[in-house]
Short mmCIF file of C-alpha atoms in Angstrom, two decimals:
data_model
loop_
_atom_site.label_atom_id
_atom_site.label_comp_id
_atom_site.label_asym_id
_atom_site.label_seq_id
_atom_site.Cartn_x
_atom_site.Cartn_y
_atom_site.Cartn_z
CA UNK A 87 10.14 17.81 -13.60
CA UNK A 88 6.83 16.40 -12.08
CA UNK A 89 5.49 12.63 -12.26
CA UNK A 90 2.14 11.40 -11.14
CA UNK A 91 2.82 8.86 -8.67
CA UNK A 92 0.67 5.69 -7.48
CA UNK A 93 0.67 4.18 -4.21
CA UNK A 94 3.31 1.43 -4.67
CA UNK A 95 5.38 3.83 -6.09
CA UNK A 96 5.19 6.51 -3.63
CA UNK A 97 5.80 3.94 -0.85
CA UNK A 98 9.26 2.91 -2.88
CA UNK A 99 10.29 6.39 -2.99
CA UNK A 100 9.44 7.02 0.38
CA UNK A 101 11.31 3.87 1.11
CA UNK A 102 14.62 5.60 -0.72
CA UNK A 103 17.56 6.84 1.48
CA UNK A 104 17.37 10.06 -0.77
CA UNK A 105 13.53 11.02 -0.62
CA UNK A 106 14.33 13.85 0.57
CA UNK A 107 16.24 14.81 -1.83
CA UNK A 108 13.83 13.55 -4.48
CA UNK A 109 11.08 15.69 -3.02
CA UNK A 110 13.21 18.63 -3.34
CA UNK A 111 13.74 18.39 -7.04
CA UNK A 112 11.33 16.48 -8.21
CA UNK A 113 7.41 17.11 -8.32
CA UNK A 114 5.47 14.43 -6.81
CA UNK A 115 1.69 14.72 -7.77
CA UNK A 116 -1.09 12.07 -6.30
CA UNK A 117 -4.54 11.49 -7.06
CA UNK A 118 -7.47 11.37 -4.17
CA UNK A 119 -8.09 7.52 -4.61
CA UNK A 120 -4.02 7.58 -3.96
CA UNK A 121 -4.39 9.84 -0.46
CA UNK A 122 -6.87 6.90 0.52
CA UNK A 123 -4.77 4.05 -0.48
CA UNK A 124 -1.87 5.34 1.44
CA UNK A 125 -4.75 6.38 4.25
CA UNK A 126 -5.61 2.70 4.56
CA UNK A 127 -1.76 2.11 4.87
CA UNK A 128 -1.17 4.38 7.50
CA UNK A 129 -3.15 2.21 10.27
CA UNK A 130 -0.88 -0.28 10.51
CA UNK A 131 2.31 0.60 12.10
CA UNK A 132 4.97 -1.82 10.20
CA UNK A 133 7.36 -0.63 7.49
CA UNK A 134 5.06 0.77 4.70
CA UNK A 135 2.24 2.02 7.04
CA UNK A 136 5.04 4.16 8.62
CA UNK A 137 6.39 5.28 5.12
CA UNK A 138 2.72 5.72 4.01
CA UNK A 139 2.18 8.30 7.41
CA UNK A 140 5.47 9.84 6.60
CA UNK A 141 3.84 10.82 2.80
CA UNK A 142 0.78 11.85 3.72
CA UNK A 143 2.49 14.62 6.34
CA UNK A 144 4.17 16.03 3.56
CA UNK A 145 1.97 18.59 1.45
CA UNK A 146 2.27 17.06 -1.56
CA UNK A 147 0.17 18.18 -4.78
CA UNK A 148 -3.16 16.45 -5.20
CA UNK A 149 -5.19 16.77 -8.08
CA UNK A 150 -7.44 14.97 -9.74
CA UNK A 151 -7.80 14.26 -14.16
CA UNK A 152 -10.86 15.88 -16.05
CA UNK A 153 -11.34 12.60 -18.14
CA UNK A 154 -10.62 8.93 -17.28
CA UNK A 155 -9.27 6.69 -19.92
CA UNK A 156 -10.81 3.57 -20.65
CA UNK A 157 -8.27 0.57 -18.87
CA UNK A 158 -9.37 -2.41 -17.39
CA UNK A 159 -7.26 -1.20 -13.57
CA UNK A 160 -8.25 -0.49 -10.69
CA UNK A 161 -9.30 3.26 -9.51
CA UNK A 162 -6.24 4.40 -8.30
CA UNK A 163 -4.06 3.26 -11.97
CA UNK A 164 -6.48 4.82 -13.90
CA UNK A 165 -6.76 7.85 -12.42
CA UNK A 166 -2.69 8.19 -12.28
CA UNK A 167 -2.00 7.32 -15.77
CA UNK A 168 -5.18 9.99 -16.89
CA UNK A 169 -3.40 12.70 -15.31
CA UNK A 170 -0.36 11.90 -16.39
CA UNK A 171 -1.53 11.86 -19.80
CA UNK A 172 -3.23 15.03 -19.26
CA UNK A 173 -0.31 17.05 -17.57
CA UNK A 174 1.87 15.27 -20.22
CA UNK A 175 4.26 14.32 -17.88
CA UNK A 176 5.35 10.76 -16.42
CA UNK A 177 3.40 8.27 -14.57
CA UNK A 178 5.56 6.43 -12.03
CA UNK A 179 4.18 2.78 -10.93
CA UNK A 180 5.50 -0.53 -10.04
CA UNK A 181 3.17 -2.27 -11.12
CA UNK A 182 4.82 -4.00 -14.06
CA UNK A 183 1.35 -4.96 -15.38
CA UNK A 184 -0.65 -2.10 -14.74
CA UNK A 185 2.15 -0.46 -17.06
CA UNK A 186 1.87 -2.91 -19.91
CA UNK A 187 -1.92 -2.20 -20.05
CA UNK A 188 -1.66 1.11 -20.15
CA UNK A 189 0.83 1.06 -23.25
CA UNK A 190 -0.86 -1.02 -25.08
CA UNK A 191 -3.68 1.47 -25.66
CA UNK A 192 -2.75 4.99 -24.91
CA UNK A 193 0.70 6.82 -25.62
CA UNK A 194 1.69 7.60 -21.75
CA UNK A 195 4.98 7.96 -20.56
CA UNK A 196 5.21 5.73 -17.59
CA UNK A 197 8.35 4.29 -15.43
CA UNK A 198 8.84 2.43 -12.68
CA UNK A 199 10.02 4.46 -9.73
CA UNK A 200 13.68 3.55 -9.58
CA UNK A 201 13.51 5.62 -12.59
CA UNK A 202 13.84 8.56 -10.28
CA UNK A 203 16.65 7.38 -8.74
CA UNK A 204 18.86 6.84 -11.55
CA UNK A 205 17.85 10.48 -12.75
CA UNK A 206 19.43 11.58 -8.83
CA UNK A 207 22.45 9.58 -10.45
CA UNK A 208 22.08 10.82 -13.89
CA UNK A 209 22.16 14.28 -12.73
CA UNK A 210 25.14 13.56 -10.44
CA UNK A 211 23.00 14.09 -7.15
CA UNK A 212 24.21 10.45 -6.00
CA UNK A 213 27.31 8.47 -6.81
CA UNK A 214 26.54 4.88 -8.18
CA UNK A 215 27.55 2.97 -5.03
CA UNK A 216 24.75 5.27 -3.48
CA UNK A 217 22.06 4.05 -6.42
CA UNK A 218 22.85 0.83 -6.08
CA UNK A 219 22.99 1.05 -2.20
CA UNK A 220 19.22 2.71 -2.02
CA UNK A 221 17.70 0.21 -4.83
CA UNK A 222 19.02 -2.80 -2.11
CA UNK A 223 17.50 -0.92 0.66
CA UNK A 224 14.12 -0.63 -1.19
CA UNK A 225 14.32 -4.10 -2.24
CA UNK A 226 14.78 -5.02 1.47
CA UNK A 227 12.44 -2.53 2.76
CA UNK A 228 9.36 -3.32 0.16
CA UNK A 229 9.96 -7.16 0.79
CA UNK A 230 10.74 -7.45 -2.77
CA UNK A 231 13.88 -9.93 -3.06
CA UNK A 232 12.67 -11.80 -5.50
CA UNK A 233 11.16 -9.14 -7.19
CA UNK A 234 11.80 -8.97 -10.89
CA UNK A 235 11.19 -5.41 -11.44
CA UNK A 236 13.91 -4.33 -8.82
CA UNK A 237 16.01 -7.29 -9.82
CA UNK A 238 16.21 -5.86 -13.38
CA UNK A 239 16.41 -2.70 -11.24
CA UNK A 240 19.47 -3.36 -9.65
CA UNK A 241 21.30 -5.40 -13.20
CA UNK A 242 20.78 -2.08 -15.50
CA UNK A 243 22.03 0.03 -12.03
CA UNK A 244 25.48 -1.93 -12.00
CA UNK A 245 25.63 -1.76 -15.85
CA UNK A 246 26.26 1.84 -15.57
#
């Protein structure tokens, strides 16, 4: 399975105890305006520039879409979500809004990236104290406590 990943996103997964693992069954495709987000990460040495120089030593798949679609995002979003649209596969972002836009006008399959973790669980690659383990480390890790995403994140995790 493969999934065209944005910066945020990519910076949670590479924030996930199992990334390893993730990267070993999952595809993880980025875009060029991605490489130079995570670029302008990778200066600074605190959590997510490390995590962003950790990603960018990997050889990860880089490609780029023929056609843009029309969304009012910035660079990076809209050049994810074409892709993704034209590889037919998923789109992974955090950005709850970015993802709203995109529904609204094009038929794109697009998750957050916890999504990948609870197909690890899914697929019985990590028990659910793991899952819910990681998505607390990513919350701590991203500085996103009181983030609603990975709040909602962690309520559907212990649900299961």
């Amino acid at each position: 399975m493969k999934f065209v990943v944005d910066t945020g996103a990519m910076l949670s997964l590479a924030s996930s105890l199992h990334f390893g693992k993730i990267r070993s069954l999952y595809e993880l495709i980025i875009t060029e305006t991605i490489e130079h987000e995570l670029q302008q990460f990778a200066v600074y040495n605190d959590n997510l520039g490390l995590k962003a120089q950790e990603v960018l030593k990997l050889k990860l798949v880089k490609k780029m879409p023929r056609h843009l679609l029309s969304l009012p995002l910035e660079k990076g979003e809209i050049e994810v979500f074409s892709l993704a649209y034209e590889e037919k596969c998923i789109a992974l972002t955090d950005d709850a809004h970015a993802a709203r836009v995109l529904r609204e006008k094009f038929d794109v399959r697009v998750r957050p990236s916890f999504y990948v973790l609870v197909l690890l669980y899914k697929h019985k690659k990590i028990s659910k104290e793991e899952l819910i383990q990681d998505i607390d480390s990513i919350l701590i890790r991203r500085n996103w406590l009181n983030g609603a995403l990975w709040e909602y994140a962690r309520r559907e995790m212990e649900k299961l």
